[in-house]
Tab-separated table of C-alpha atoms in Angstrom:
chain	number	residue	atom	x	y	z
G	1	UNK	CA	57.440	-49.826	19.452
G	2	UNK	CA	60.428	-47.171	19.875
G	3	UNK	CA	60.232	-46.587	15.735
G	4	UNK	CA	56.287	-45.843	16.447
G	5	UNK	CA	56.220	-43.700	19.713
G	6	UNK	CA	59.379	-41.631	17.687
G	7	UNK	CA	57.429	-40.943	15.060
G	8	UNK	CA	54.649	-39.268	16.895
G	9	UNK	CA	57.297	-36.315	18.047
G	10	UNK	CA	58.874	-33.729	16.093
G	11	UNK	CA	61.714	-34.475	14.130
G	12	UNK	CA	63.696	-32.618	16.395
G	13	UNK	CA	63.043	-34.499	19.764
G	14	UNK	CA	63.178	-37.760	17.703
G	15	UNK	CA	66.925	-38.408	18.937
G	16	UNK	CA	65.616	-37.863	22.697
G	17	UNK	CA	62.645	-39.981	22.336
G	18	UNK	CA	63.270	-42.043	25.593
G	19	UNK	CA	63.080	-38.788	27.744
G	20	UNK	CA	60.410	-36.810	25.458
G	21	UNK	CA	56.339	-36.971	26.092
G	22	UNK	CA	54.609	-37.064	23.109
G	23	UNK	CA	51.122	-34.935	23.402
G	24	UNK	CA	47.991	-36.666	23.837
G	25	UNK	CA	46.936	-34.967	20.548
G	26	UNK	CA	49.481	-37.124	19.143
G	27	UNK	CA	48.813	-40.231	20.528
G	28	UNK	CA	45.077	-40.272	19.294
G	29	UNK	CA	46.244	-39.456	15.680
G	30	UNK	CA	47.456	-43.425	15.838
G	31	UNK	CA	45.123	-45.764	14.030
G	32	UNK	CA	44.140	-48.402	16.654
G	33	UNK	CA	42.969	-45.282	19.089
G	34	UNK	CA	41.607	-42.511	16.193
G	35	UNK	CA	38.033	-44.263	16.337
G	36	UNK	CA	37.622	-45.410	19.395
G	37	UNK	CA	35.644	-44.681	21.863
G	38	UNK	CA	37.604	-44.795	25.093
G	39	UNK	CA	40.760	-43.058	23.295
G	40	UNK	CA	40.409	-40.292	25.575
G	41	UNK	CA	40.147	-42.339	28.686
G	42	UNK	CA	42.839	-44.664	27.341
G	43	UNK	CA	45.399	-41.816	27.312
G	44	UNK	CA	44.407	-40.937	30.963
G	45	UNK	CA	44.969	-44.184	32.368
G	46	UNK	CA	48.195	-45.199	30.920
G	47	UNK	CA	49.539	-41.495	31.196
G	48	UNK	CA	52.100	-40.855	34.120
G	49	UNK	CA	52.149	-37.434	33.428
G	50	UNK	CA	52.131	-35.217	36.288
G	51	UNK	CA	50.452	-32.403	34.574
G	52	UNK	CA	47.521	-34.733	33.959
G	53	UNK	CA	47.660	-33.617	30.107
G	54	UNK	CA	47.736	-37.114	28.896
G	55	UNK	CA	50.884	-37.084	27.378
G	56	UNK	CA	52.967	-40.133	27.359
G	57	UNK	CA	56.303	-41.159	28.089
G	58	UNK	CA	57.899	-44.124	26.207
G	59	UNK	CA	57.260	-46.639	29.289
G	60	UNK	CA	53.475	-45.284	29.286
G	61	UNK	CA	53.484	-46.291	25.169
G	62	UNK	CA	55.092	-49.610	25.997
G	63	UNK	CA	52.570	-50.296	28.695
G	64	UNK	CA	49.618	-49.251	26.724
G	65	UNK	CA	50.863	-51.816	23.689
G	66	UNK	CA	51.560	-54.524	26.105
G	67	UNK	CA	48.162	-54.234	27.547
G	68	UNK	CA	46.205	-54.458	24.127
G	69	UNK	CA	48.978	-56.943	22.804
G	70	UNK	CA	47.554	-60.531	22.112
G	71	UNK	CA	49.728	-61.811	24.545
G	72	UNK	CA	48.761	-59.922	27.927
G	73	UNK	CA	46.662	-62.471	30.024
G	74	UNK	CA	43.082	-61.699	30.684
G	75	UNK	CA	43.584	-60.454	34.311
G	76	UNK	CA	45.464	-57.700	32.809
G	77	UNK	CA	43.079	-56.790	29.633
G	78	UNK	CA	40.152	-56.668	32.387
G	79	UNK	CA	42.403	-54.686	34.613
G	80	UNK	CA	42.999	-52.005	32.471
G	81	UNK	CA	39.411	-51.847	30.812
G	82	UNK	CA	38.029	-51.716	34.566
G	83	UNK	CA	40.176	-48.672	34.748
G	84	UNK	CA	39.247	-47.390	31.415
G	85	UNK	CA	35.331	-47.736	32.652
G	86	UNK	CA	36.031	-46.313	36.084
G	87	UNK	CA	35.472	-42.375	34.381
G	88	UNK	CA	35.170	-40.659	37.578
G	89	UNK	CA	38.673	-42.790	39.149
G	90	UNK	CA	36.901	-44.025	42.449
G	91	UNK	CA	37.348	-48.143	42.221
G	92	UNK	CA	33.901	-48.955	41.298
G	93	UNK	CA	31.316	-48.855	38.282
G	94	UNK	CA	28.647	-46.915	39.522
G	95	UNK	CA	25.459	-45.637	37.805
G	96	UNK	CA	27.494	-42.722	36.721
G	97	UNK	CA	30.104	-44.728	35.300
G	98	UNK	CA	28.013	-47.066	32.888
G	99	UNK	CA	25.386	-44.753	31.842
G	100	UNK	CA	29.168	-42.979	30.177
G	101	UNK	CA	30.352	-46.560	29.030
G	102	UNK	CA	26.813	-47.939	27.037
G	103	UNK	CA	26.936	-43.724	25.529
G	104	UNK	CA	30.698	-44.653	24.626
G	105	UNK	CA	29.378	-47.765	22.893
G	106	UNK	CA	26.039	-47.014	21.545
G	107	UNK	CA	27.344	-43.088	20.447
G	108	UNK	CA	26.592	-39.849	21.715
G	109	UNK	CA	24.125	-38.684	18.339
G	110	UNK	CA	20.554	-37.974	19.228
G	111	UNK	CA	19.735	-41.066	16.604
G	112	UNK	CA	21.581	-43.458	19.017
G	113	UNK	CA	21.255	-42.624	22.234
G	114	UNK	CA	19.032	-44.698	24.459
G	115	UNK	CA	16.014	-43.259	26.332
G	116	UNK	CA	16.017	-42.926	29.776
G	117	UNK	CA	13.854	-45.671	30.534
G	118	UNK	CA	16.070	-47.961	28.194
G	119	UNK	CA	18.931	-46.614	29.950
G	120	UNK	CA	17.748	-47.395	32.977
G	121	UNK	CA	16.704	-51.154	32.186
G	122	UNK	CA	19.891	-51.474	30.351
G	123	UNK	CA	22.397	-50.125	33.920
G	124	UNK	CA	19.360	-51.907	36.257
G	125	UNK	CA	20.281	-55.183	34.080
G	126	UNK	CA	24.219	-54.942	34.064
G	127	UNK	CA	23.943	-54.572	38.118
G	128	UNK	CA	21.989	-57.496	38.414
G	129	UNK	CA	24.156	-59.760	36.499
G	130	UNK	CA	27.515	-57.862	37.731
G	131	UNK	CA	26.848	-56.947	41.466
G	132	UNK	CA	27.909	-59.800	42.890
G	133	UNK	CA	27.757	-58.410	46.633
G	134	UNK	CA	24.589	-55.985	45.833
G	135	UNK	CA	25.894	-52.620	46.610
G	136	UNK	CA	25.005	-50.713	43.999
G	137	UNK	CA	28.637	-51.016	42.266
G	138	UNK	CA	30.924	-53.043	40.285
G	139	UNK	CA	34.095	-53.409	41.961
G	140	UNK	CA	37.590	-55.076	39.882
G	141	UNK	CA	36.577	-58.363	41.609
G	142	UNK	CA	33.182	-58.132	40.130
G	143	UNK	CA	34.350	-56.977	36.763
G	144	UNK	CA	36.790	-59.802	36.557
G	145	UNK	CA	34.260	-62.747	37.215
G	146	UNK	CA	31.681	-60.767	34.970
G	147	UNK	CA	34.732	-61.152	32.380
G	148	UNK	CA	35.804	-64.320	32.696
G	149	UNK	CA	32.789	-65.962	32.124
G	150	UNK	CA	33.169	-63.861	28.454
G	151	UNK	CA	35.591	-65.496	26.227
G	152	UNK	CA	35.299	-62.564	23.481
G	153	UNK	CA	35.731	-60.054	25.826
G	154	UNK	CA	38.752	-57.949	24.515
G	155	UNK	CA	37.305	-57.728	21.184
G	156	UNK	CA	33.490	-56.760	22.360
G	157	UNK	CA	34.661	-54.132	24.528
G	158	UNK	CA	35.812	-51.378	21.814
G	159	UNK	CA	39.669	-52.169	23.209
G	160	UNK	CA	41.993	-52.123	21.040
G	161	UNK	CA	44.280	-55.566	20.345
């Protein structure tokens, strides 16, 4: 992990790579991130950056691999990918928030995107299976029980593993 996050900084900040931030520009160049959808929202959750630029420290790297490692337990996965969903940062799913996360799945190209009507069906659907206490939202508790009923869930949700 130290070998990888190193080689995303300049050769001359390579001996200070515990203290550096690499850019998020740098971060997306990696393989498991380059094509997917979320890779912008990835960077923003697991980035401590107090700029709110995205860049990473080390311990935000580490964190981010642990999370889509094999070995982090489902609570976490769903955790993180709750986070990763939540766009606008407020604790719930709301309208707002999936109509972004089926366009993250389905694509953003006039030739994919869903009509508003099938849009509508499609977030009017997820709610009804997923809003547990009928308020309009999907809070983490929600999410969770939505996920653990969904053994391939880290590999169906565009997460990386």
């Amino acid at each position: 992990a130290y070998k990888r996050f190193s080689e995303l900084l300049p050769k001359e900040e390579r001996e200070n790579a515990f203290s550096a931030r690499v850019p998020k520009s740098q971060i997306l160049t990696l393989p498991e991130l380059r094509a997917n959808p979320f890779q912008h929202r990835i960077c923003r959750v697991f980035s401590t950056s107090e700029t709110r630029d995205d860049s990473m420290s080390f311990e935000d790297f580490l964190d981010m691999l642990s999370v889509f490692s094999d070995s982090a337990t489902l609570d976490i996965k769903s955790h993180y990918a709750f986070r990763i969903f939540d766009f606008d940062d407020d604790g719930t799913l709301d309208r707002e928030d999936l109509e972004q996360l089926v366009n993250c799945l389905t694509g953003q190209g006039e030739e994919s995107q869903l009509s508003s009507a099938e849009m509508e069906q499609l977030i009017h659907n997820i709610l009804e299976e997923s809003d547990i206490d009928k308020d309009g939202t999907i809070n983490l508790a929600e999410f969770q029980h939505v996920v653990s009923r969904s053994p391939d869930f880290a590999r169906c949700a565009g997460l990386p593993r």
